[in-house]
Short mmCIF file of C-alpha atoms in Angstrom, two decimals:
data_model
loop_
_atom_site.label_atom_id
_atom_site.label_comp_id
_atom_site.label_asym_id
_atom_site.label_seq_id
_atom_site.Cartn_x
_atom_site.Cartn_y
_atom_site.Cartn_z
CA UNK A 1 17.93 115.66 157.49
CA UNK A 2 21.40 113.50 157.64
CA UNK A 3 22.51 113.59 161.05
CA UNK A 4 25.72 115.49 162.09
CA UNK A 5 28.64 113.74 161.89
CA UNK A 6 30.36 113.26 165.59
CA UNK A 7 34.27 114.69 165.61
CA UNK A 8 36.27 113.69 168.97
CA UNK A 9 39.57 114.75 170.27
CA UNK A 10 41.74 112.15 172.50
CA UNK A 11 43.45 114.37 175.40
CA UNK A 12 45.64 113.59 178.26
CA UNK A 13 43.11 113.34 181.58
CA UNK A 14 45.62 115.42 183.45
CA UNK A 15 44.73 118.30 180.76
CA UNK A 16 41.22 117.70 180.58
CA UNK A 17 41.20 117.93 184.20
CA UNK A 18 42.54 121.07 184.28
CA UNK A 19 40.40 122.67 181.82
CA UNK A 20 37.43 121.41 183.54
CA UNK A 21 38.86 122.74 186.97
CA UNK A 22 39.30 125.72 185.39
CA UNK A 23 35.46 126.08 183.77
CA UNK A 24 34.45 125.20 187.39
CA UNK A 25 36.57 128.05 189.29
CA UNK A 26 35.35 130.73 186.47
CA UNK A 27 31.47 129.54 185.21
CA UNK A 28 30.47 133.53 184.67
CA UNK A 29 33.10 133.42 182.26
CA UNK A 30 32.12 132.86 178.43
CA UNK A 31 35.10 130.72 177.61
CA UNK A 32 34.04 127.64 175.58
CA UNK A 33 35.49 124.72 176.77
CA UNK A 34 35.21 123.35 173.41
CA UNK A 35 38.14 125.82 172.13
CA UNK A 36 40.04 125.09 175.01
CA UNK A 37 40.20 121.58 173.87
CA UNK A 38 40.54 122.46 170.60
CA UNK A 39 43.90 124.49 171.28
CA UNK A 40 45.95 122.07 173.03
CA UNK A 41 44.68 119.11 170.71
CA UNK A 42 46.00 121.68 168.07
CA UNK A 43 49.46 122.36 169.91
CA UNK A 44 50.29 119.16 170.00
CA UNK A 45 49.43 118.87 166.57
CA UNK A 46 51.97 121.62 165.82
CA UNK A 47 54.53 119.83 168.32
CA UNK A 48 54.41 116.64 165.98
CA UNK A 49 54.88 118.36 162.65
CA UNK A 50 57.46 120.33 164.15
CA UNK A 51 59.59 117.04 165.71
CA UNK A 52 62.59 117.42 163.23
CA UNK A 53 63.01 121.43 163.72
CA UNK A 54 63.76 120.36 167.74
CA UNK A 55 61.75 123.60 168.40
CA UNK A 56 61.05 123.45 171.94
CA UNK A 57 57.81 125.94 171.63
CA UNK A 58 55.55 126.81 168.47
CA UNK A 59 53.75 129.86 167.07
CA UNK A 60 49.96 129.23 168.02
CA UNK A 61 48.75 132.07 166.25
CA UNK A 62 48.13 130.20 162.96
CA UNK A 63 45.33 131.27 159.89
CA UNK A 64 43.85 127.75 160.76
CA UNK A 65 43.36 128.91 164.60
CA UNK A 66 42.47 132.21 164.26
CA UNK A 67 40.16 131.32 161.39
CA UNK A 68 38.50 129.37 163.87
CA UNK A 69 38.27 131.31 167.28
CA UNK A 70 38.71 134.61 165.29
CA UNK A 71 39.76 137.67 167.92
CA UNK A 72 39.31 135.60 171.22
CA UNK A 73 42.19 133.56 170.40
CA UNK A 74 44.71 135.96 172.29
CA UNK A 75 42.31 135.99 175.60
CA UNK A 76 41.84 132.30 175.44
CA UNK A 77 45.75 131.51 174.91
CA UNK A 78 46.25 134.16 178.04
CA UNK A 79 43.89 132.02 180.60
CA UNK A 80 45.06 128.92 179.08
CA UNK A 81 48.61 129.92 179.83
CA UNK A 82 47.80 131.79 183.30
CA UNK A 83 46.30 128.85 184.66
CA UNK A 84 48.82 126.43 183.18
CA UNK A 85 47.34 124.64 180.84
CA UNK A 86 49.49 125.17 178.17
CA UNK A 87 53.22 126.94 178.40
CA UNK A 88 54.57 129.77 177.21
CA UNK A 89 58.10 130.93 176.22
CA UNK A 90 57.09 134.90 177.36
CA UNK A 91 58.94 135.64 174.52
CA UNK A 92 57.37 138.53 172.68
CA UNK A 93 59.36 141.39 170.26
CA UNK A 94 56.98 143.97 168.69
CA UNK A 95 56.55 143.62 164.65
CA UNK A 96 58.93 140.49 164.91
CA UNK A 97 57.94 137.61 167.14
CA UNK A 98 55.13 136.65 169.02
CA UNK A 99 54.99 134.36 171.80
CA UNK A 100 55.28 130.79 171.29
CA UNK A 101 53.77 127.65 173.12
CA UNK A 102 54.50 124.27 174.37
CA UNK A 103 52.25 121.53 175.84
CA UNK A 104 52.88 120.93 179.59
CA UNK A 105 54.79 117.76 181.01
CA UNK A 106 52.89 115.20 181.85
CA UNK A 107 53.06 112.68 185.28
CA UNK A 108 50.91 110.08 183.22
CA UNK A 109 49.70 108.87 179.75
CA UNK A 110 46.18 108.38 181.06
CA UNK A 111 43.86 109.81 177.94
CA UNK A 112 40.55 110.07 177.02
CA UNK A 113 38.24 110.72 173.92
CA UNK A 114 36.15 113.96 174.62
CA UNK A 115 33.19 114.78 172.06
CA UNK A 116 32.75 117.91 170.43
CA UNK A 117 29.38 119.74 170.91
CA UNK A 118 27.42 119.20 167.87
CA UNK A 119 25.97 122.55 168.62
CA UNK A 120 28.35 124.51 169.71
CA UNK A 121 30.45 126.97 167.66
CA UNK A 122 33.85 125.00 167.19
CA UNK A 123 31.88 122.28 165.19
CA UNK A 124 29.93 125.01 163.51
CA UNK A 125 33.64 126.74 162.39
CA UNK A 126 34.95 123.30 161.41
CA UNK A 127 32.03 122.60 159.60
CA UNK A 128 32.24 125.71 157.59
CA UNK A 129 35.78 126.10 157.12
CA UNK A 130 35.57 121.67 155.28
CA UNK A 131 33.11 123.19 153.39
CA UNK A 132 34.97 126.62 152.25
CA UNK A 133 37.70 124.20 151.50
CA UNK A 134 35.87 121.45 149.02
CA UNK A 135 34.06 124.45 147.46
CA UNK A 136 37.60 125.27 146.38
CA UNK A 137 38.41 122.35 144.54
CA UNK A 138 37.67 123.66 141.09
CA UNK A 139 40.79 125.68 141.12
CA UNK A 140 42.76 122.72 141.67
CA UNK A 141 44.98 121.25 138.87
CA UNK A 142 43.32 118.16 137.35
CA UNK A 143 45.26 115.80 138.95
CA UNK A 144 45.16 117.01 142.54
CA UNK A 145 41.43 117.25 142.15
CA UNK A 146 42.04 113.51 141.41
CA UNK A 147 44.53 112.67 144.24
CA UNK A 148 42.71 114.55 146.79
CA UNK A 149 39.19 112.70 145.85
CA UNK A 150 42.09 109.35 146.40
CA UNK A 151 43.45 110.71 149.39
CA UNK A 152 39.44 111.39 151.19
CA UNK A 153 38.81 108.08 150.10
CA UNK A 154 41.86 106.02 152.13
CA UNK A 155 40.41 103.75 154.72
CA UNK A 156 42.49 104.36 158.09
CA UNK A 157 42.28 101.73 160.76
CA UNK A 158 41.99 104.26 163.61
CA UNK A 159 41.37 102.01 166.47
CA UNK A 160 44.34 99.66 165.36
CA UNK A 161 46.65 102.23 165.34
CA UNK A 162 45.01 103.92 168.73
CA UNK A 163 46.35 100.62 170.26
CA UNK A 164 49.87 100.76 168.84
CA UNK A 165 50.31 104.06 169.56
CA UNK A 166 49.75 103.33 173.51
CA UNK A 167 51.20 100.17 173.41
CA UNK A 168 54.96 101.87 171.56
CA UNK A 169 54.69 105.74 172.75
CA UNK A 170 54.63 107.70 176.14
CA UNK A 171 54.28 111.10 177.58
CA UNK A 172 53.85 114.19 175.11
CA UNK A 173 54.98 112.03 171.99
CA UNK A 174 52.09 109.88 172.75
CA UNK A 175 49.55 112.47 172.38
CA UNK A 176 51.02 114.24 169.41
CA UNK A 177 50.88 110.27 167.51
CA UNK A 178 47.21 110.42 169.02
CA UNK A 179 46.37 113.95 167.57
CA UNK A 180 47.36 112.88 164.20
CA UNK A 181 45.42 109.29 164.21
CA UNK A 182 42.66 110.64 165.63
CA UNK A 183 42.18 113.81 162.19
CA UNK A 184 42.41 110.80 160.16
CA UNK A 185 38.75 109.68 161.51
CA UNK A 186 36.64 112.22 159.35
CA UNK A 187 37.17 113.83 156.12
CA UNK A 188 36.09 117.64 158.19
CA UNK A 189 39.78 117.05 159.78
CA UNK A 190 41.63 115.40 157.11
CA UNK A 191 43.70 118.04 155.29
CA UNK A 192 45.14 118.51 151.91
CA UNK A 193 47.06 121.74 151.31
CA UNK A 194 49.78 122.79 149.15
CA UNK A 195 52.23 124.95 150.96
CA UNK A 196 52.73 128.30 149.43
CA UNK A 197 56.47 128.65 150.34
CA UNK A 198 57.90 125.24 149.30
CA UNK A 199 54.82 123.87 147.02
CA UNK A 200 54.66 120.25 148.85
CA UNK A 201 51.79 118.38 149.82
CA UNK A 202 50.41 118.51 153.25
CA UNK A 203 48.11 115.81 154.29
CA UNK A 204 48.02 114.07 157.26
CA UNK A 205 49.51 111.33 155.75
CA UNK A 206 52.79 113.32 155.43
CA UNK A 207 52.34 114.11 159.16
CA UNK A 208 52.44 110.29 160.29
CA UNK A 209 54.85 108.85 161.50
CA UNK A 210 56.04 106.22 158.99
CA UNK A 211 55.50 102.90 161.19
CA UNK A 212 51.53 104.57 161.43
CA UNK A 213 51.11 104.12 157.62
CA UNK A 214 51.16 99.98 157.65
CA UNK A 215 46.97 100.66 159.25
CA UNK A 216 46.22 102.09 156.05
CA UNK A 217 43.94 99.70 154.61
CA UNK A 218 44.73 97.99 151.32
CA UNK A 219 47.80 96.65 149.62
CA UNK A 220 50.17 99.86 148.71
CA UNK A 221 53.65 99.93 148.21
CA UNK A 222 55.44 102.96 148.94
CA UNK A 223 58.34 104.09 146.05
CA UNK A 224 60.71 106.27 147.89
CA UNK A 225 63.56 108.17 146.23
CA UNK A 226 67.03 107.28 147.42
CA UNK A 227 69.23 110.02 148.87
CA UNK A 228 66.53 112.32 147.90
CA UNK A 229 68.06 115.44 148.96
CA UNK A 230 71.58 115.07 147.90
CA UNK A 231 70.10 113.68 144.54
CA UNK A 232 68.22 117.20 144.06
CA UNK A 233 71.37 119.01 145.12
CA UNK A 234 73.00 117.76 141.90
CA UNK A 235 69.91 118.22 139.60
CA UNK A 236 70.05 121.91 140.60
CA UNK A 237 73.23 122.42 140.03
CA UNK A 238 73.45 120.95 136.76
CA UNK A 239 70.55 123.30 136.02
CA UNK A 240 72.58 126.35 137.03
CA UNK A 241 75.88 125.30 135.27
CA UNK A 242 74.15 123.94 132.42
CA UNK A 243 76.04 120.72 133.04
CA UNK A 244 73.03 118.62 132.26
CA UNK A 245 74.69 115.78 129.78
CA UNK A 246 76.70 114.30 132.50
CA UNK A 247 79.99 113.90 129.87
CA UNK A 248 82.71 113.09 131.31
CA UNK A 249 84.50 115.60 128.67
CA UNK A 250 82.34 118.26 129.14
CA UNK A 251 84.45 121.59 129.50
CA UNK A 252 83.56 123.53 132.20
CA UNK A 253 84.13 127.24 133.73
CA UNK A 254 82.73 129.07 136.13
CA UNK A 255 81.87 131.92 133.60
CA UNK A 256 79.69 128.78 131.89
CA UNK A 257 76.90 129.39 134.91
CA UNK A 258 73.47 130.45 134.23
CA UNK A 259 71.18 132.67 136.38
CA UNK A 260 68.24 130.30 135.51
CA UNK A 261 66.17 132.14 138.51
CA UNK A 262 63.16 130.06 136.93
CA UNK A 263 64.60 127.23 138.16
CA UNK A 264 64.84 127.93 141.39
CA UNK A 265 63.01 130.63 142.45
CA UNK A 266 63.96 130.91 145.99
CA UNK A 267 67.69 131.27 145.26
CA UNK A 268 68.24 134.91 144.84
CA UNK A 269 70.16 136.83 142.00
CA UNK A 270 72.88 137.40 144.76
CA UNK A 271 73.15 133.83 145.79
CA UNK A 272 73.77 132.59 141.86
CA UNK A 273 76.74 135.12 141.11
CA UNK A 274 77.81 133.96 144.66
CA UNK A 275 79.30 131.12 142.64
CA UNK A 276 82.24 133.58 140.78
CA UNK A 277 83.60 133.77 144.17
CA UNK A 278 84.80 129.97 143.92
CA UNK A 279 88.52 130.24 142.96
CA UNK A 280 88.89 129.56 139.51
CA UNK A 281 92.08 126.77 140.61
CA UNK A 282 88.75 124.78 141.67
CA UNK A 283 87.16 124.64 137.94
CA UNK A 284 88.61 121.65 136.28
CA UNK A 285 88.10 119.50 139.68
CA UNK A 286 84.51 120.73 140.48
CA UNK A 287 83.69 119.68 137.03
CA UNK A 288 85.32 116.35 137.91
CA UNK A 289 83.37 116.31 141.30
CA UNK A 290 79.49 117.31 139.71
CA UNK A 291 80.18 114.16 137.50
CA UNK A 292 81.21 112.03 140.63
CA UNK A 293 78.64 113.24 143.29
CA UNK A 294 75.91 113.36 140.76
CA UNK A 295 76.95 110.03 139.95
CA UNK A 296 76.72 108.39 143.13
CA UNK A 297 73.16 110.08 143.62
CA UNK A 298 71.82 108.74 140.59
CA UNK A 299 72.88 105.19 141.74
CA UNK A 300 71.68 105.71 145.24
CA UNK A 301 75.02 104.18 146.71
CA UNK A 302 75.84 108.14 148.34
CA UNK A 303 76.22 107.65 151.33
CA UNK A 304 77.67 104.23 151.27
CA UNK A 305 80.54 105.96 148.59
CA UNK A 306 81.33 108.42 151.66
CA UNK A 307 81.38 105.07 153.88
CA UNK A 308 84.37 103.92 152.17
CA UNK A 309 86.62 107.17 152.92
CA UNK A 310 88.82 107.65 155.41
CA UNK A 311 87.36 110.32 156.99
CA UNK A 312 84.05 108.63 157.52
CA UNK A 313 85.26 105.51 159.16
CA UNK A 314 83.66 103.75 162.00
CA UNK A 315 80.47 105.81 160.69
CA UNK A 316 77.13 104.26 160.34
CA UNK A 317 75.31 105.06 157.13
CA UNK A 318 72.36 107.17 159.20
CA UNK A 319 75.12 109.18 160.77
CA UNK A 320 76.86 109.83 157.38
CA UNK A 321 73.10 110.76 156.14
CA UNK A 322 73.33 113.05 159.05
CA UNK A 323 76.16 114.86 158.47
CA UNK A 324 74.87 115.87 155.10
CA UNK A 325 71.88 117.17 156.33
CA UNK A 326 73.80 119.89 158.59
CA UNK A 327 76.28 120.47 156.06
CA UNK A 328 73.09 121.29 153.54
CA UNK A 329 71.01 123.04 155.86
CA UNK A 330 72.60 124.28 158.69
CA UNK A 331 74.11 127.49 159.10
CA UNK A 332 77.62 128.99 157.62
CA UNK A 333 78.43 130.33 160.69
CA UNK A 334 77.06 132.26 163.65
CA UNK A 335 78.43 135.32 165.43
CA UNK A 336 78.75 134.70 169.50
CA UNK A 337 80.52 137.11 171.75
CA UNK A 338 81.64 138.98 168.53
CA UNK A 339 83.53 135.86 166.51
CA UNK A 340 82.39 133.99 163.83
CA UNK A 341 81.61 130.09 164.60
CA UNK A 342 80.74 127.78 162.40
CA UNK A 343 78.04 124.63 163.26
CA UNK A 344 79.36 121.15 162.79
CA UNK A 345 82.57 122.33 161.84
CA UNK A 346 84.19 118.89 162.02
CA UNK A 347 81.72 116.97 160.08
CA UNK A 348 81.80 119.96 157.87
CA UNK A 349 85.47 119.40 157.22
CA UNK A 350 84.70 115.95 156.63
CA UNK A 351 82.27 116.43 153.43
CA UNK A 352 84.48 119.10 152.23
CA UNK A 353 87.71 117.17 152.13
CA UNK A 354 86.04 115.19 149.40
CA UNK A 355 83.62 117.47 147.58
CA UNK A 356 85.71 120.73 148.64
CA UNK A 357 84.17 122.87 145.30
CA UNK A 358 80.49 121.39 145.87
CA UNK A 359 80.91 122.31 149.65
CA UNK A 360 82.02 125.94 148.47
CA UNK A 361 78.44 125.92 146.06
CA UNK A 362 76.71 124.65 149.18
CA UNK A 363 78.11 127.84 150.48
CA UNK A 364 77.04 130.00 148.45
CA UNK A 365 73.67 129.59 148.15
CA UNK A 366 73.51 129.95 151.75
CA UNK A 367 75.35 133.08 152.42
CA UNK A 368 72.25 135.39 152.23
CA UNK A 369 70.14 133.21 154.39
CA UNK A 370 70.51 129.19 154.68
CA UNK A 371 66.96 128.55 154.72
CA UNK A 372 66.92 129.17 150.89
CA UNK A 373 68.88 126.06 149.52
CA UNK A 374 66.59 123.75 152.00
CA UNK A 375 63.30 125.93 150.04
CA UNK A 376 65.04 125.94 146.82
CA UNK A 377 65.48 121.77 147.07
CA UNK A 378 61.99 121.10 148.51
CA UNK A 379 60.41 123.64 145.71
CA UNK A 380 62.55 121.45 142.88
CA UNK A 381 60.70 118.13 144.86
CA UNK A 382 57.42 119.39 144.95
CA UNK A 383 57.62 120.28 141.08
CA UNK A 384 59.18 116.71 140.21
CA UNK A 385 57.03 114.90 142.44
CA UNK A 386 53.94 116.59 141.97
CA UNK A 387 53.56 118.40 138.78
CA UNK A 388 55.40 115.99 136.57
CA UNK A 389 55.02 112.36 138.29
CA UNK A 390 52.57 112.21 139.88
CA UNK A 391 50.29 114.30 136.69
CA UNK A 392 51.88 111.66 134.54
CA UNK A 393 50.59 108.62 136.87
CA UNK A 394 46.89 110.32 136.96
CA UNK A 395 47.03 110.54 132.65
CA UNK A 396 47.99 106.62 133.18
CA UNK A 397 45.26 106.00 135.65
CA UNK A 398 47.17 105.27 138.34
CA UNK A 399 46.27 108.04 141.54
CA UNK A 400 49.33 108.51 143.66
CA UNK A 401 49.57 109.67 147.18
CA UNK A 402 52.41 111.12 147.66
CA UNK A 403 54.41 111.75 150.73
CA UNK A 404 56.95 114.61 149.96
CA UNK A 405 59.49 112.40 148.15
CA UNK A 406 57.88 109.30 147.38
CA UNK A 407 55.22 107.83 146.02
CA UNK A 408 52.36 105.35 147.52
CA UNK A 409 50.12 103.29 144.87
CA UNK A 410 48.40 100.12 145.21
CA UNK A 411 50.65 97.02 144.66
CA UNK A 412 49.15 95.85 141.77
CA UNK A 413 50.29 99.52 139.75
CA UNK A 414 53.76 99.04 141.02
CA UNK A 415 55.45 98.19 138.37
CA UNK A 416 53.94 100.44 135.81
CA UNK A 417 54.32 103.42 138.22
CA UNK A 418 57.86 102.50 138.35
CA UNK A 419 58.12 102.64 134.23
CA UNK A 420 55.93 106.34 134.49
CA UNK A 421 58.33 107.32 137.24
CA UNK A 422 61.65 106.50 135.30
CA UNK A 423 60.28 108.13 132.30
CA UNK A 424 59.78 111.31 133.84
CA UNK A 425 62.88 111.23 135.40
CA UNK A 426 65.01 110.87 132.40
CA UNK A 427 62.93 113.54 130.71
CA UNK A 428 63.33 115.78 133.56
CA UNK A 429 66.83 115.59 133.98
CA UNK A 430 68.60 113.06 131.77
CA UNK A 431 69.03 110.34 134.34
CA UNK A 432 67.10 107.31 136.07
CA UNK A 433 67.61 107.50 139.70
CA UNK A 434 67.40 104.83 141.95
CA UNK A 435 64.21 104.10 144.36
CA UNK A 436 63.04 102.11 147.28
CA UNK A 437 60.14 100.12 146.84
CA UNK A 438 58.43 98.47 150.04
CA UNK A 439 54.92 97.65 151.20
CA UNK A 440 52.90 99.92 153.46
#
């Protein structure tokens, strides 16, 4: 019989502590210490894919957990919060929100490794729920069958980046970095998972930290797409105002539009006719601006063309990159103490002053709910990324990993990739954006 594989955790001592305090003060109670582990390893977990919401506490009460500790979860997350070993926003609205954790502060960033019981029912629900998971492969397209079988197969120099991660991190951020490292040990806690919402490509790759990814062994490059985000702004909305040619004497109304739901299928009916409310005095110069801003994005020079405005002066290029991230995603406005107010309303101005009828699109497709044009962009990634590049790479023999929007293959495929990668572009959407490419 092949002997069971050992799967660790690396906790702060001042945790661990606790927990074992805890099992001490209460040993007629059938709590396994194991899950108790397990949770906070998993919070912080949570806490580091989480890092760019700035969500103080999480939701805890995830399929993965509950699949795991099935109906104990609630009495375990009670104790654990009763006898502080975890925090809790007491937070709770019937039918609409349940409470949501944090990990507790920490006075040190003493850890330790603890072992899982080999015998004991968390390794027996891990075990099963790898398995359920690889059994599953045969309903995976062809080419994530082959770039997950890449993916399980990436050597990850744990202990290396272990030592880094002391040596550059502190406090809670160290453990979350430690959390992540430490899945990438066995192939039972490595993950690969498309997301049903937005259609990317969870791994725990994605989840590192980019200066973690230079201990994966080999020599990769990583091909990253410039101004991603902005770039997909304009290839959606040359899809809904069939505006795809990029001619500089293309006519263009706002009757012209197309409700190409297909497309985009988180952008609702509602959201696409939102675009007759434009004034029509803005036709002839939004025309003008698609051409411009798409432009720019194609040539990867964005932000450094807002750089050379007046408004953006004495900006740095990250803070300009900024800007267009709450101008995107953020909200129109907010309603507090009964008047409308609207977030970043100065750097709003800003964007708009150049791009006033693409700011007015922006708009639009965020009046329902502004989460939709952040879905609506990552779904158009996902399909670009994954369904046409990175199926084109596999038919070329060359297995990508991909990380959201880019694309990591071994050196010596670079510059094919790169030809694959252009091709599919231009087929996709008429142009050849520009890319990044640097070594892991």
């Amino acid at each position: 019989m092949r002997a069971k594989e050992t799967l660790t955790l690396i906790l702060p001592d001042e945790v661990i502590a606790k927990i074992d305090k805890y099992k001490e003060t209460n040993p007629s109670l059938t709590i396994d210490r194991d899950f108790l582990y397990y949770i906070v390893d998993y919070l912080y977990y949570l806490e580091s894919i989480n890092r760019k919401k700035k969500k103080e506490f999480v939701q805890l009460k995830t399929p993965h957990l509950k699949g795991l500790i099935k109906s104990n979860l609630n009495y375990y997350l009670k104790e654990m919060k009763s006898n502080k070993i975890i925090a809790c926003d007491d937070k709770a609205v019937a039918g609409e929100k349940s409470f949501h954790y944090k990990s507790i502060e920490l006075t040190n960033d003493s850890t330790s490794e603890v072992t899982i019981n080999k015998e004991g029912k968390l390794y027996k629900a891990i075990t099963k729920a790898s398995y359920l998971k690889n059994k599953n492969d045969n309903r995976l397209v062809p080419q994530l069958k082959q770039m997950k079988k890449k993916f399980m197969g990436v050597v990850f120099d744990s202990n290396n980046a272990i030592a880094f991660a002391n040596k550059n991190y502190s406090g809670n951020q160290l453990c979350c970095v430690l959390s992540s490292i430490n899945k990438m040990k066995s192939p039972k806690t490595r993950f690969f998972n498309r997301c049903r919402t937005n259609k990317r490509l969870d791994t725990n790759i994605t989840n590192l930290k980019s200066e973690l990814r230079q201990f994966i062994v080999g020599d990769y490059v990583n091909i990253d797409l410039k101004n991603s985000q902005p770039y997909l702004l304009s290839c959606v909305v040359n899809r809904l105002i069939n505006l795809s040619d990029f001619n500089y004497d293309t006519t263009f109304t706002l009757c012209s539009i197309k409700e190409n739901e297909k497309a985009i299928k988180s952008l609702t009916r509602e959201g696409i006719q939102a675009f007759e409310l434009i004034p029509q005095l803005l036709s002839r110069g939004l025309n003008e601006e698609i051409i411009t801003f798409t432009k720019k994005c194609t040539e990867g020079v964005l932000y450094e063309h807002f750089l050379e405005l007046d408004a953006f002066k004495n900006l740095t290029r990250d803070e300009v990159k900024e800007i267009m991230m709450e101008v995107l995603f953020s909200q129109n406005y907010y309603k507090k103490n009964g008047k409308k107010r609207v977030p970043y309303k100065d750097n709003k101005n800003k964007f708009k002053s150049k791009y006033p009828g693409i700011f007015e699109i922006v708009e639009c497709l965020k009046a329902k709910k502004h989460q939709r044009l952040a879905v609506a962009l990552q779904l158009e990634e996902s399909y670009v990324f994954i369904d046409v590049v990175a199926k084109k790479l596999c038919e070329a023999d060359i297995i990508p990993i991909t990380i959201h929007d880019s694309i990591v293959v071994e050196k010596e495929h670079q510059e094919k990739a790169l030809e694959v990668i252009y091709k599919a572009f231009d087929e996709q959407y008429g142009n050849k954006p520009t890319f990044h490419v640097n070594p892991i």
